[in-house]
Amino acid sequence: MARPGTSILVRHSSSSSTSAISYKRSHPHKRHPALSSEYLYPAAPSAEEAVSNILYNTPPGGQGRTKQRHIFNCLVQNEPGVLSRVSGILAGRGFNIDSLVVAKTEVADLSRMTIVLKGESTTIEQARRQLEDLVPVWAVLDYTGFKVIQRELLLIKVSILGPEHVRAQMKSRNPSWQMVEESEEEMTPSNALRQTYGHLKSLTELAKLFQGKVVDVSGDCAVIELSAKPDRIDSFIKLVKPFGILEAARSGMMAMPRSPIYDRHESEEDEEAQDSGSGVDATMLPPG
């Protein structure tokens, strides 16, 4: 003898399966139209279309710039007052110094000063000669137009709460969930926590793309360290600006010329080429 509940369960399952089959018959599955051959196998663009696309996506160049950026590398005596004298000469000529970095070298009495400024080439040359006349200055090297290695250090503090909370973060250091509750959008603490760590993950991946790293994390912000070229640092700042920048500190550009690569076979081959010439014996040529 079967239990009373068994027959009821079987009837319910059979009725539900029957209703499901009838529902499928009354509502057939809609098939999407097949993709056309033009979508699957697009035609190759013509030369005119390709050139137009390249010209349209090429950013405009800086041909209209009258002032060129100059990089000075000053080797100065390590004594007090050198920095003020060097900057005073440049300020007296009306130059706006973009960056200035001073640090000791491997020699105890020698310091290296890297100056980046913009101006006319003739005026810059006069300023360079005037800097060389200073007593504590050993040499002034102009790296403009040379292949140099440029690096700049950036420490930037970015919000992980979102751009709508940046103003509140600058005024106070409340926990993230309190800031979210005070905003217009009502969010639970769990959703706010997910959003916070989502922003942190995005910032971490973005820093890895620029070969940077996150050096400090708190409940509402993160500090990223990046060492790269000045142009690359400018691009990184533009990309993290939508997250909300709380603080940013840049060290200024440091430059060092690249070392040339010499081939020991190059000089021998050049001498052999000069000796061989065109392969014609010079004694067989007419005079004159």
PDB file of C-alpha atoms in Angstrom:
ATOM      1  CA  MET A   1       0.000   0.000   0.000  1.00  0.00           C
ATOM      2  CA  ALA A   2       1.443   3.313  -1.055  1.00  0.00           C
ATOM      3  CA  ARG A   3       1.744   6.260   1.185  1.00  0.00           C
ATOM      4  CA  PRO A   4      -0.798   9.022   0.782  1.00  0.00           C
ATOM      5  CA  GLY A   5       1.833  11.621  -0.054  1.00  0.00           C
ATOM      6  CA  THR A   6       3.383   9.570  -2.872  1.00  0.00           C
ATOM      7  CA  SER A   7       0.456   9.649  -5.282  1.00  0.00           C
ATOM      8  CA  ILE A   8       0.034  13.379  -4.750  1.00  0.00           C
ATOM      9  CA  LEU A   9       3.720  13.997  -5.575  1.00  0.00           C
ATOM     10  CA  VAL A  10       3.561  11.946  -8.776  1.00  0.00           C
ATOM     11  CA  ARG A  11       0.428  13.708  -9.945  1.00  0.00           C
ATOM     12  CA  HIS A  12       1.990  17.095  -9.260  1.00  0.00           C
ATOM     13  CA  SER A  13       5.182  16.274 -11.137  1.00  0.00           C
ATOM     14  CA  SER A  14       3.342  14.828 -14.139  1.00  0.00           C
ATOM     15  CA  SER A  15       1.028  17.817 -14.320  1.00  0.00           C
ATOM     16  CA  SER A  16       3.938  20.218 -14.120  1.00  0.00           C
ATOM     17  CA  SER A  17       5.862  18.386 -16.848  1.00  0.00           C
ATOM     18  CA  THR A  18       2.752  18.318 -19.051  1.00  0.00           C
ATOM     19  CA  SER A  19       2.210  22.029 -18.553  1.00  0.00           C
ATOM     20  CA  ALA A  20       5.851  22.674 -19.426  1.00  0.00           C
ATOM     21  CA  ILE A  21       5.541  20.723 -22.687  1.00  0.00           C
ATOM     22  CA  SER A  22       2.354  22.507 -23.606  1.00  0.00           C
ATOM     23  CA  TYR A  23       3.985  25.858 -22.822  1.00  0.00           C
ATOM     24  CA  LYS A  24       6.896  25.058 -25.138  1.00  0.00           C
ATOM     25  CA  ARG A  25       4.512  24.078 -27.915  1.00  0.00           C
ATOM     26  CA  SER A  26       2.493  27.253 -27.540  1.00  0.00           C
ATOM     27  CA  HIS A  27       5.632  29.416 -27.300  1.00  0.00           C
ATOM     28  CA  PRO A  28       8.107  28.133 -29.904  1.00  0.00           C
ATOM     29  CA  HIS A  29      11.760  29.181 -29.623  1.00  0.00           C
ATOM     30  CA  LYS A  30      12.573  32.187 -31.762  1.00  0.00           C
ATOM     31  CA  ARG A  31      15.602  31.680 -33.935  1.00  0.00           C
ATOM     32  CA  HIS A  32      17.825  34.607 -34.644  1.00  0.00           C
ATOM     33  CA  PRO A  33      18.506  35.372 -38.275  1.00  0.00           C
ATOM     34  CA  ALA A  34      21.764  34.035 -39.640  1.00  0.00           C
ATOM     35  CA  LEU A  35      24.672  36.408 -39.991  1.00  0.00           C
ATOM     36  CA  SER A  36      25.339  37.641 -43.470  1.00  0.00           C
ATOM     37  CA  SER A  37      28.527  36.877 -45.344  1.00  0.00           C
ATOM     38  CA  GLU A  38      29.505  40.572 -45.227  1.00  0.00           C
ATOM     39  CA  TYR A  39      29.569  40.377 -41.425  1.00  0.00           C
ATOM     40  CA  LEU A  40      31.442  37.071 -41.230  1.00  0.00           C
ATOM     41  CA  TYR A  41      33.856  37.832 -44.046  1.00  0.00           C
ATOM     42  CA  PRO A  42      34.162  41.614 -44.325  1.00  0.00           C
ATOM     43  CA  ALA A  43      35.657  42.994 -47.493  1.00  0.00           C
ATOM     44  CA  ALA A  44      39.169  44.394 -47.279  1.00  0.00           C
ATOM     45  CA  PRO A  45      39.263  48.209 -47.284  1.00  0.00           C
ATOM     46  CA  SER A  46      40.648  49.982 -50.270  1.00  0.00           C
ATOM     47  CA  ALA A  47      43.894  51.935 -50.179  1.00  0.00           C
ATOM     48  CA  GLU A  48      42.002  55.235 -50.112  1.00  0.00           C
ATOM     49  CA  GLU A  49      39.864  54.143 -47.150  1.00  0.00           C
ATOM     50  CA  ALA A  50      42.901  52.826 -45.251  1.00  0.00           C
ATOM     51  CA  VAL A  51      44.857  56.042 -45.773  1.00  0.00           C
ATOM     52  CA  SER A  52      41.859  58.167 -44.760  1.00  0.00           C
ATOM     53  CA  ASN A  53      41.442  56.120 -41.586  1.00  0.00           C
ATOM     54  CA  ILE A  54      45.129  56.468 -40.687  1.00  0.00           C
ATOM     55  CA  LEU A  55      45.133  60.212 -41.300  1.00  0.00           C
ATOM     56  CA  TYR A  56      41.947  60.652 -39.278  1.00  0.00           C
ATOM     57  CA  ASN A  57      43.338  58.744 -36.257  1.00  0.00           C
ATOM     58  CA  THR A  58      46.781  60.389 -36.349  1.00  0.00           C
ATOM     59  CA  PRO A  59      47.028  63.099 -33.653  1.00  0.00           C
ATOM     60  CA  PRO A  60      48.211  66.545 -34.749  1.00  0.00           C
ATOM     61  CA  GLY A  61      51.897  67.234 -34.362  1.00  0.00           C
ATOM     62  CA  GLY A  62      53.641  70.035 -32.531  1.00  0.00           C
ATOM     63  CA  GLN A  63      54.963  71.878 -35.561  1.00  0.00           C
ATOM     64  CA  GLY A  64      53.523  75.162 -34.374  1.00  0.00           C
ATOM     65  CA  ARG A  65      55.623  75.222 -31.196  1.00  0.00           C
ATOM     66  CA  THR A  66      58.157  78.036 -31.206  1.00  0.00           C
ATOM     67  CA  LYS A  67      59.821  77.139 -27.911  1.00  0.00           C
ATOM     68  CA  GLN A  68      61.755  73.904 -27.554  1.00  0.00           C
ATOM     69  CA  ARG A  69      62.297  71.931 -24.374  1.00  0.00           C
ATOM     70  CA  HIS A  70      65.927  71.894 -23.232  1.00  0.00           C
ATOM     71  CA  ILE A  71      67.535  69.526 -20.761  1.00  0.00           C
ATOM     72  CA  PHE A  72      70.530  70.840 -18.804  1.00  0.00           C
ATOM     73  CA  ASN A  73      72.760  68.590 -16.741  1.00  0.00           C
ATOM     74  CA  CYS A  74      74.892  70.717 -14.443  1.00  0.00           C
ATOM     75  CA  LEU A  75      77.847  69.281 -12.539  1.00  0.00           C
ATOM     76  CA  VAL A  76      78.279  71.590  -9.536  1.00  0.00           C
ATOM     77  CA  GLN A  77      80.335  71.743  -6.383  1.00  0.00           C
ATOM     78  CA  ASN A  78      78.558  70.328  -3.355  1.00  0.00           C
ATOM     79  CA  GLU A  79      78.363  73.481  -1.261  1.00  0.00           C
ATOM     80  CA  PRO A  80      75.572  75.692   0.147  1.00  0.00           C
ATOM     81  CA  GLY A  81      74.031  78.357  -2.091  1.00  0.00           C
ATOM     82  CA  VAL A  82      74.685  76.737  -5.469  1.00  0.00           C
ATOM     83  CA  LEU A  83      71.029  76.006  -6.147  1.00  0.00           C
ATOM     84  CA  SER A  84      69.925  79.573  -5.412  1.00  0.00           C
ATOM     85  CA  ARG A  85      72.628  81.024  -7.678  1.00  0.00           C
ATOM     86  CA  VAL A  86      71.763  78.732 -10.583  1.00  0.00           C
ATOM     87  CA  SER A  87      68.028  79.291 -10.290  1.00  0.00           C
ATOM     88  CA  GLY A  88      68.595  83.034  -9.882  1.00  0.00           C
ATOM     89  CA  ILE A  89      70.383  83.257 -13.243  1.00  0.00           C
ATOM     90  CA  LEU A  90      67.558  81.415 -15.014  1.00  0.00           C
ATOM     91  CA  ALA A  91      64.867  83.448 -13.242  1.00  0.00           C
ATOM     92  CA  GLY A  92      66.652  86.694 -14.164  1.00  0.00           C
ATOM     93  CA  ARG A  93      66.350  85.800 -17.849  1.00  0.00           C
ATOM     94  CA  GLY A  94      62.633  85.061 -17.472  1.00  0.00           C
ATOM     95  CA  PHE A  95      62.766  81.269 -17.866  1.00  0.00           C
ATOM     96  CA  ASN A  96      60.041  79.156 -16.317  1.00  0.00           C
ATOM     97  CA  ILE A  97      61.762  76.038 -14.943  1.00  0.00           C
ATOM     98  CA  ASP A  98      59.608  72.970 -15.578  1.00  0.00           C
ATOM     99  CA  SER A  99      61.548  70.745 -13.191  1.00  0.00           C
ATOM    100  CA  LEU A 100      64.791  70.877 -11.219  1.00  0.00           C
ATOM    101  CA  VAL A 101      66.351  67.880  -9.493  1.00  0.00           C
ATOM    102  CA  VAL A 102      69.525  68.039  -7.381  1.00  0.00           C
ATOM    103  CA  ALA A 103      71.239  65.036  -5.841  1.00  0.00           C
ATOM    104  CA  LYS A 104      74.659  63.892  -4.741  1.00  0.00           C
ATOM    105  CA  THR A 105      76.807  61.724  -6.978  1.00  0.00           C
ATOM    106  CA  GLU A 106      79.309  58.965  -6.254  1.00  0.00           C
ATOM    107  CA  VAL A 107      81.904  61.724  -5.631  1.00  0.00           C
ATOM    108  CA  ALA A 108      81.590  63.396  -2.246  1.00  0.00           C
ATOM    109  CA  ASP A 109      82.212  66.976  -3.454  1.00  0.00           C
ATOM    110  CA  LEU A 110      80.162  66.730  -6.654  1.00  0.00           C
ATOM    111  CA  SER A 111      76.415  67.084  -7.223  1.00  0.00           C
ATOM    112  CA  ARG A 112      74.343  66.621 -10.365  1.00  0.00           C
ATOM    113  CA  MET A 113      71.592  69.088 -11.208  1.00  0.00           C
ATOM    114  CA  THR A 114      69.052  68.276 -13.937  1.00  0.00           C
ATOM    115  CA  ILE A 115      67.117  71.296 -15.213  1.00  0.00           C
ATOM    116  CA  VAL A 116      64.264  71.168 -17.731  1.00  0.00           C
ATOM    117  CA  LEU A 117      63.057  74.442 -19.228  1.00  0.00           C
ATOM    118  CA  LYS A 118      61.527  75.835 -22.418  1.00  0.00           C
ATOM    119  CA  GLY A 119      62.741  78.745 -24.474  1.00  0.00           C
ATOM    120  CA  GLU A 120      64.401  79.932 -27.650  1.00  0.00           C
ATOM    121  CA  SER A 121      67.628  78.174 -28.580  1.00  0.00           C
ATOM    122  CA  THR A 122      69.672  81.371 -28.790  1.00  0.00           C
ATOM    123  CA  THR A 123      68.548  82.604 -25.380  1.00  0.00           C
ATOM    124  CA  ILE A 124      69.063  79.161 -23.867  1.00  0.00           C
ATOM    125  CA  GLU A 125      72.640  79.090 -25.162  1.00  0.00           C
ATOM    126  CA  GLN A 126      73.373  82.446 -23.537  1.00  0.00           C
ATOM    127  CA  ALA A 127      71.997  81.181 -20.239  1.00  0.00           C
ATOM    128  CA  ARG A 128      74.131  78.040 -20.490  1.00  0.00           C
ATOM    129  CA  ARG A 129      77.308  80.049 -20.992  1.00  0.00           C
ATOM    130  CA  GLN A 130      76.393  82.309 -18.081  1.00  0.00           C
ATOM    131  CA  LEU A 131      75.895  79.244 -15.861  1.00  0.00           C
ATOM    132  CA  GLU A 132      79.322  77.922 -16.841  1.00  0.00           C
ATOM    133  CA  ASP A 133      80.906  81.195 -15.648  1.00  0.00           C
ATOM    134  CA  LEU A 134      79.801  80.501 -12.086  1.00  0.00           C
ATOM    135  CA  VAL A 135      82.636  79.430  -9.813  1.00  0.00           C
ATOM    136  CA  PRO A 136      80.956  76.366  -8.199  1.00  0.00           C
ATOM    137  CA  VAL A 137      79.783  75.024 -11.571  1.00  0.00           C
ATOM    138  CA  TRP A 138      82.157  72.540 -13.195  1.00  0.00           C
ATOM    139  CA  ALA A 139      80.262  71.946 -16.452  1.00  0.00           C
ATOM    140  CA  VAL A 140      76.833  72.485 -18.037  1.00  0.00           C
ATOM    141  CA  LEU A 141      75.771  69.815 -20.541  1.00  0.00           C
ATOM    142  CA  ASP A 142      72.883  70.419 -22.949  1.00  0.00           C
ATOM    143  CA  TYR A 143      71.172  67.099 -23.769  1.00  0.00           C
ATOM    144  CA  THR A 144      68.695  68.662 -26.202  1.00  0.00           C
ATOM    145  CA  GLY A 145      68.436  66.522 -29.324  1.00  0.00           C
ATOM    146  CA  PHE A 146      70.488  63.656 -27.872  1.00  0.00           C
ATOM    147  CA  LYS A 147      69.332  60.160 -27.007  1.00  0.00           C
ATOM    148  CA  VAL A 148      68.847  60.229 -23.245  1.00  0.00           C
ATOM    149  CA  ILE A 149      67.171  58.049 -20.640  1.00  0.00           C
ATOM    150  CA  GLN A 150      64.443  60.053 -18.927  1.00  0.00           C
ATOM    151  CA  ARG A 151      62.845  58.971 -15.668  1.00  0.00           C
ATOM    152  CA  GLU A 152      60.535  60.632 -13.181  1.00  0.00           C
ATOM    153  CA  LEU A 153      59.068  59.326  -9.945  1.00  0.00           C
ATOM    154  CA  LEU A 154      55.363  59.754  -9.156  1.00  0.00           C
ATOM    155  CA  LEU A 155      53.544  59.161  -5.885  1.00  0.00           C
ATOM    156  CA  ILE A 156      49.803  59.605  -6.309  1.00  0.00           C
ATOM    157  CA  LYS A 157      46.983  59.034  -3.822  1.00  0.00           C
ATOM    158  CA  VAL A 158      43.761  57.970  -5.537  1.00  0.00           C
ATOM    159  CA  SER A 159      40.300  57.480  -4.063  1.00  0.00           C
ATOM    160  CA  ILE A 160      38.784  54.000  -4.213  1.00  0.00           C
ATOM    161  CA  LEU A 161      35.315  55.171  -3.177  1.00  0.00           C
ATOM    162  CA  GLY A 162      34.492  56.927  -6.426  1.00  0.00           C
ATOM    163  CA  PRO A 163      34.732  60.486  -7.741  1.00  0.00           C
ATOM    164  CA  GLU A 164      31.548  61.564  -5.972  1.00  0.00           C
ATOM    165  CA  HIS A 165      33.254  61.143  -2.583  1.00  0.00           C
ATOM    166  CA  VAL A 166      36.525  62.957  -3.297  1.00  0.00           C
ATOM    167  CA  ARG A 167      35.366  66.287  -1.889  1.00  0.00           C
ATOM    168  CA  ALA A 168      34.154  64.601   1.281  1.00  0.00           C
ATOM    169  CA  GLN A 169      37.459  62.725   1.614  1.00  0.00           C
ATOM    170  CA  MET A 170      39.427  65.951   1.396  1.00  0.00           C
ATOM    171  CA  LYS A 171      37.391  67.488   4.216  1.00  0.00           C
ATOM    172  CA  SER A 172      37.279  64.502   6.558  1.00  0.00           C
ATOM    173  CA  ARG A 173      38.653  60.967   6.930  1.00  0.00           C
ATOM    174  CA  ASN A 174      35.450  59.123   7.761  1.00  0.00           C
ATOM    175  CA  PRO A 175      35.088  55.392   6.993  1.00  0.00           C
ATOM    176  CA  SER A 176      33.899  54.514   3.507  1.00  0.00           C
ATOM    177  CA  TRP A 177      30.536  53.099   4.522  1.00  0.00           C
ATOM    178  CA  GLN A 178      29.581  56.307   6.354  1.00  0.00           C
ATOM    179  CA  MET A 179      30.337  58.389   3.278  1.00  0.00           C
ATOM    180  CA  VAL A 180      28.251  56.133   1.096  1.00  0.00           C
ATOM    181  CA  GLU A 181      25.299  56.296   3.472  1.00  0.00           C
ATOM    182  CA  GLU A 182      25.372  60.104   3.423  1.00  0.00           C
ATOM    183  CA  SER A 183      25.260  60.238  -0.372  1.00  0.00           C
ATOM    184  CA  GLU A 184      22.103  60.514  -2.403  1.00  0.00           C
ATOM    185  CA  GLU A 185      22.281  56.903  -3.587  1.00  0.00           C
ATOM    186  CA  GLU A 186      21.264  54.517  -0.835  1.00  0.00           C
ATOM    187  CA  MET A 187      23.703  51.597  -0.720  1.00  0.00           C
ATOM    188  CA  THR A 188      24.149  48.882   1.796  1.00  0.00           C
ATOM    189  CA  PRO A 189      27.563  48.436   3.443  1.00  0.00           C
ATOM    190  CA  SER A 190      28.071  45.185   1.505  1.00  0.00           C
ATOM    191  CA  ASN A 191      27.475  46.838  -1.869  1.00  0.00           C
ATOM    192  CA  ALA A 192      29.724  49.732  -0.900  1.00  0.00           C
ATOM    193  CA  LEU A 193      32.465  47.273   0.063  1.00  0.00           C
ATOM    194  CA  ARG A 194      32.177  45.457  -3.276  1.00  0.00           C
ATOM    195  CA  GLN A 195      32.341  48.737  -5.162  1.00  0.00           C
ATOM    196  CA  THR A 196      35.375  49.855  -3.152  1.00  0.00           C
ATOM    197  CA  TYR A 197      37.390  46.724  -3.859  1.00  0.00           C
ATOM    198  CA  GLY A 198      36.274  46.813  -7.489  1.00  0.00           C
ATOM    199  CA  HIS A 199      37.871  50.240  -7.843  1.00  0.00           C
ATOM    200  CA  LEU A 200      40.984  49.002  -6.055  1.00  0.00           C
ATOM    201  CA  LYS A 201      41.302  46.065  -8.449  1.00  0.00           C
ATOM    202  CA  SER A 202      40.951  48.353 -11.446  1.00  0.00           C
ATOM    203  CA  LEU A 203      43.637  50.702 -10.113  1.00  0.00           C
ATOM    204  CA  THR A 204      45.979  47.777  -9.431  1.00  0.00           C
ATOM    205  CA  GLU A 205      45.604  46.440 -12.972  1.00  0.00           C
ATOM    206  CA  LEU A 206      46.092  49.919 -14.425  1.00  0.00           C
ATOM    207  CA  ALA A 207      49.279  50.398 -12.386  1.00  0.00           C
ATOM    208  CA  LYS A 208      50.637  47.053 -13.628  1.00  0.00           C
ATOM    209  CA  LEU A 209      50.108  48.153 -17.233  1.00  0.00           C
ATOM    210  CA  PHE A 210      52.385  51.133 -16.558  1.00  0.00           C
ATOM    211  CA  GLN A 211      54.851  48.974 -14.559  1.00  0.00           C
ATOM    212  CA  GLY A 212      53.864  50.689 -11.333  1.00  0.00           C
ATOM    213  CA  LYS A 213      52.761  49.260  -8.005  1.00  0.00           C
ATOM    214  CA  VAL A 214      50.405  49.999  -5.135  1.00  0.00           C
ATOM    215  CA  VAL A 215      52.511  50.839  -2.076  1.00  0.00           C
ATOM    216  CA  ASP A 216      49.758  51.701   0.408  1.00  0.00           C
ATOM    217  CA  VAL A 217      46.061  50.848   0.805  1.00  0.00           C
ATOM    218  CA  SER A 218      43.529  52.170   3.300  1.00  0.00           C
ATOM    219  CA  GLY A 219      39.789  52.000   3.626  1.00  0.00           C
ATOM    220  CA  ASP A 220      39.150  54.867   1.225  1.00  0.00           C
ATOM    221  CA  CYS A 221      42.269  55.460  -0.876  1.00  0.00           C
ATOM    222  CA  ALA A 222      45.398  53.871  -2.348  1.00  0.00           C
ATOM    223  CA  VAL A 223      48.890  55.216  -3.030  1.00  0.00           C
ATOM    224  CA  ILE A 224      50.536  54.222  -6.328  1.00  0.00           C
ATOM    225  CA  GLU A 225      54.236  54.482  -7.115  1.00  0.00           C
ATOM    226  CA  LEU A 226      55.339  54.881 -10.730  1.00  0.00           C
ATOM    227  CA  SER A 227      58.736  55.499 -12.315  1.00  0.00           C
ATOM    228  CA  ALA A 228      58.578  56.301 -16.038  1.00  0.00           C
ATOM    229  CA  LYS A 229      59.080  58.980 -18.666  1.00  0.00           C
ATOM    230  CA  PRO A 230      57.357  62.331 -18.032  1.00  0.00           C
ATOM    231  CA  ASP A 231      54.969  61.816 -20.964  1.00  0.00           C
ATOM    232  CA  ARG A 232      54.021  58.379 -19.672  1.00  0.00           C
ATOM    233  CA  ILE A 233      53.377  59.790 -16.203  1.00  0.00           C
ATOM    234  CA  ASP A 234      51.140  62.479 -17.701  1.00  0.00           C
ATOM    235  CA  SER A 235      49.130  59.757 -19.456  1.00  0.00           C
ATOM    236  CA  PHE A 236      48.795  57.753 -16.223  1.00  0.00           C
ATOM    237  CA  ILE A 237      47.519  60.791 -14.328  1.00  0.00           C
ATOM    238  CA  LYS A 238      44.874  61.392 -17.002  1.00  0.00           C
ATOM    239  CA  LEU A 239      43.709  57.765 -16.752  1.00  0.00           C
ATOM    240  CA  VAL A 240      43.372  57.730 -12.935  1.00  0.00           C
ATOM    241  CA  LYS A 241      41.774  61.180 -12.778  1.00  0.00           C
ATOM    242  CA  PRO A 242      38.200  59.784 -13.139  1.00  0.00           C
ATOM    243  CA  PHE A 243      38.730  57.763  -9.922  1.00  0.00           C
ATOM    244  CA  GLY A 244      39.476  60.943  -7.974  1.00  0.00           C
ATOM    245  CA  ILE A 245      43.005  62.199  -7.190  1.00  0.00           C
ATOM    246  CA  LEU A 246      43.551  63.245  -3.583  1.00  0.00           C
ATOM    247  CA  GLU A 247      47.275  64.057  -3.704  1.00  0.00           C
ATOM    248  CA  ALA A 248      50.086  63.834  -6.248  1.00  0.00           C
ATOM    249  CA  ALA A 249      53.840  64.365  -5.895  1.00  0.00           C
ATOM    250  CA  ARG A 250      56.361  64.292  -8.753  1.00  0.00           C
ATOM    251  CA  SER A 251      60.122  64.262  -8.297  1.00  0.00           C
ATOM    252  CA  GLY A 252      61.051  66.000 -11.541  1.00  0.00           C
ATOM    253  CA  MET A 253      62.880  64.503 -14.488  1.00  0.00           C
ATOM    254  CA  MET A 254      66.304  62.890 -14.213  1.00  0.00           C
ATOM    255  CA  ALA A 255      68.257  62.332 -17.441  1.00  0.00           C
ATOM    256  CA  MET A 256      71.363  60.438 -18.439  1.00  0.00           C
ATOM    257  CA  PRO A 257      72.715  60.020 -21.996  1.00  0.00           C
ATOM    258  CA  ARG A 258      72.633  56.620 -23.594  1.00  0.00           C
ATOM    259  CA  SER A 259      75.950  54.863 -24.102  1.00  0.00           C
ATOM    260  CA  PRO A 260      76.840  54.240 -27.763  1.00  0.00           C
ATOM    261  CA  ILE A 261      77.338  50.690 -28.958  1.00  0.00           C
ATOM    262  CA  TYR A 262      80.536  50.101 -30.889  1.00  0.00           C
ATOM    263  CA  ASP A 263      81.218  47.183 -33.183  1.00  0.00           C
ATOM    264  CA  ARG A 264      84.829  46.075 -33.209  1.00  0.00           C
ATOM    265  CA  HIS A 265      84.431  44.877 -36.797  1.00  0.00           C
ATOM    266  CA  GLU A 266      82.983  48.168 -37.982  1.00  0.00           C
ATOM    267  CA  SER A 267      86.273  50.086 -38.167  1.00  0.00           C
ATOM    268  CA  GLU A 268      88.021  47.246 -39.968  1.00  0.00           C
ATOM    269  CA  GLU A 269      85.263  46.978 -42.553  1.00  0.00           C
ATOM    270  CA  ASP A 270      85.287  50.751 -43.126  1.00  0.00           C
ATOM    271  CA  GLU A 271      89.050  50.725 -43.683  1.00  0.00           C
ATOM    272  CA  GLU A 272      88.739  47.806 -46.098  1.00  0.00           C
ATOM    273  CA  ALA A 273      85.985  49.610 -48.002  1.00  0.00           C
ATOM    274  CA  GLN A 274      88.066  52.773 -48.257  1.00  0.00           C
ATOM    275  CA  ASP A 275      91.102  50.804 -49.474  1.00  0.00           C
ATOM    276  CA  SER A 276      89.125  48.793 -52.004  1.00  0.00           C
ATOM    277  CA  GLY A 277      87.131  51.822 -53.246  1.00  0.00           C
ATOM    278  CA  SER A 278      85.127  51.012 -56.346  1.00  0.00           C
ATOM    279  CA  GLY A 279      87.349  48.091 -57.325  1.00  0.00           C
ATOM    280  CA  VAL A 280      89.180  50.085 -60.072  1.00  0.00           C
ATOM    281  CA  ASP A 281      92.966  50.361 -60.046  1.00  0.00           C
ATOM    282  CA  ALA A 282      93.894  54.004 -59.647  1.00  0.00           C
ATOM    283  CA  THR A 283      97.049  53.613 -61.771  1.00  0.00           C
ATOM    284  CA  MET A 284      94.904  52.767 -64.811  1.00  0.00           C
ATOM    285  CA  LEU A 285      92.970  56.051 -64.651  1.00  0.00           C
ATOM    286  CA  PRO A 286      93.959  59.046 -66.770  1.00  0.00           C
ATOM    287  CA  PRO A 287      95.719  61.954 -65.041  1.00  0.00           C
ATOM    288  CA  GLY A 288      93.560  64.776 -63.663  1.00  0.00           C
TER     289      GLY A 288
END
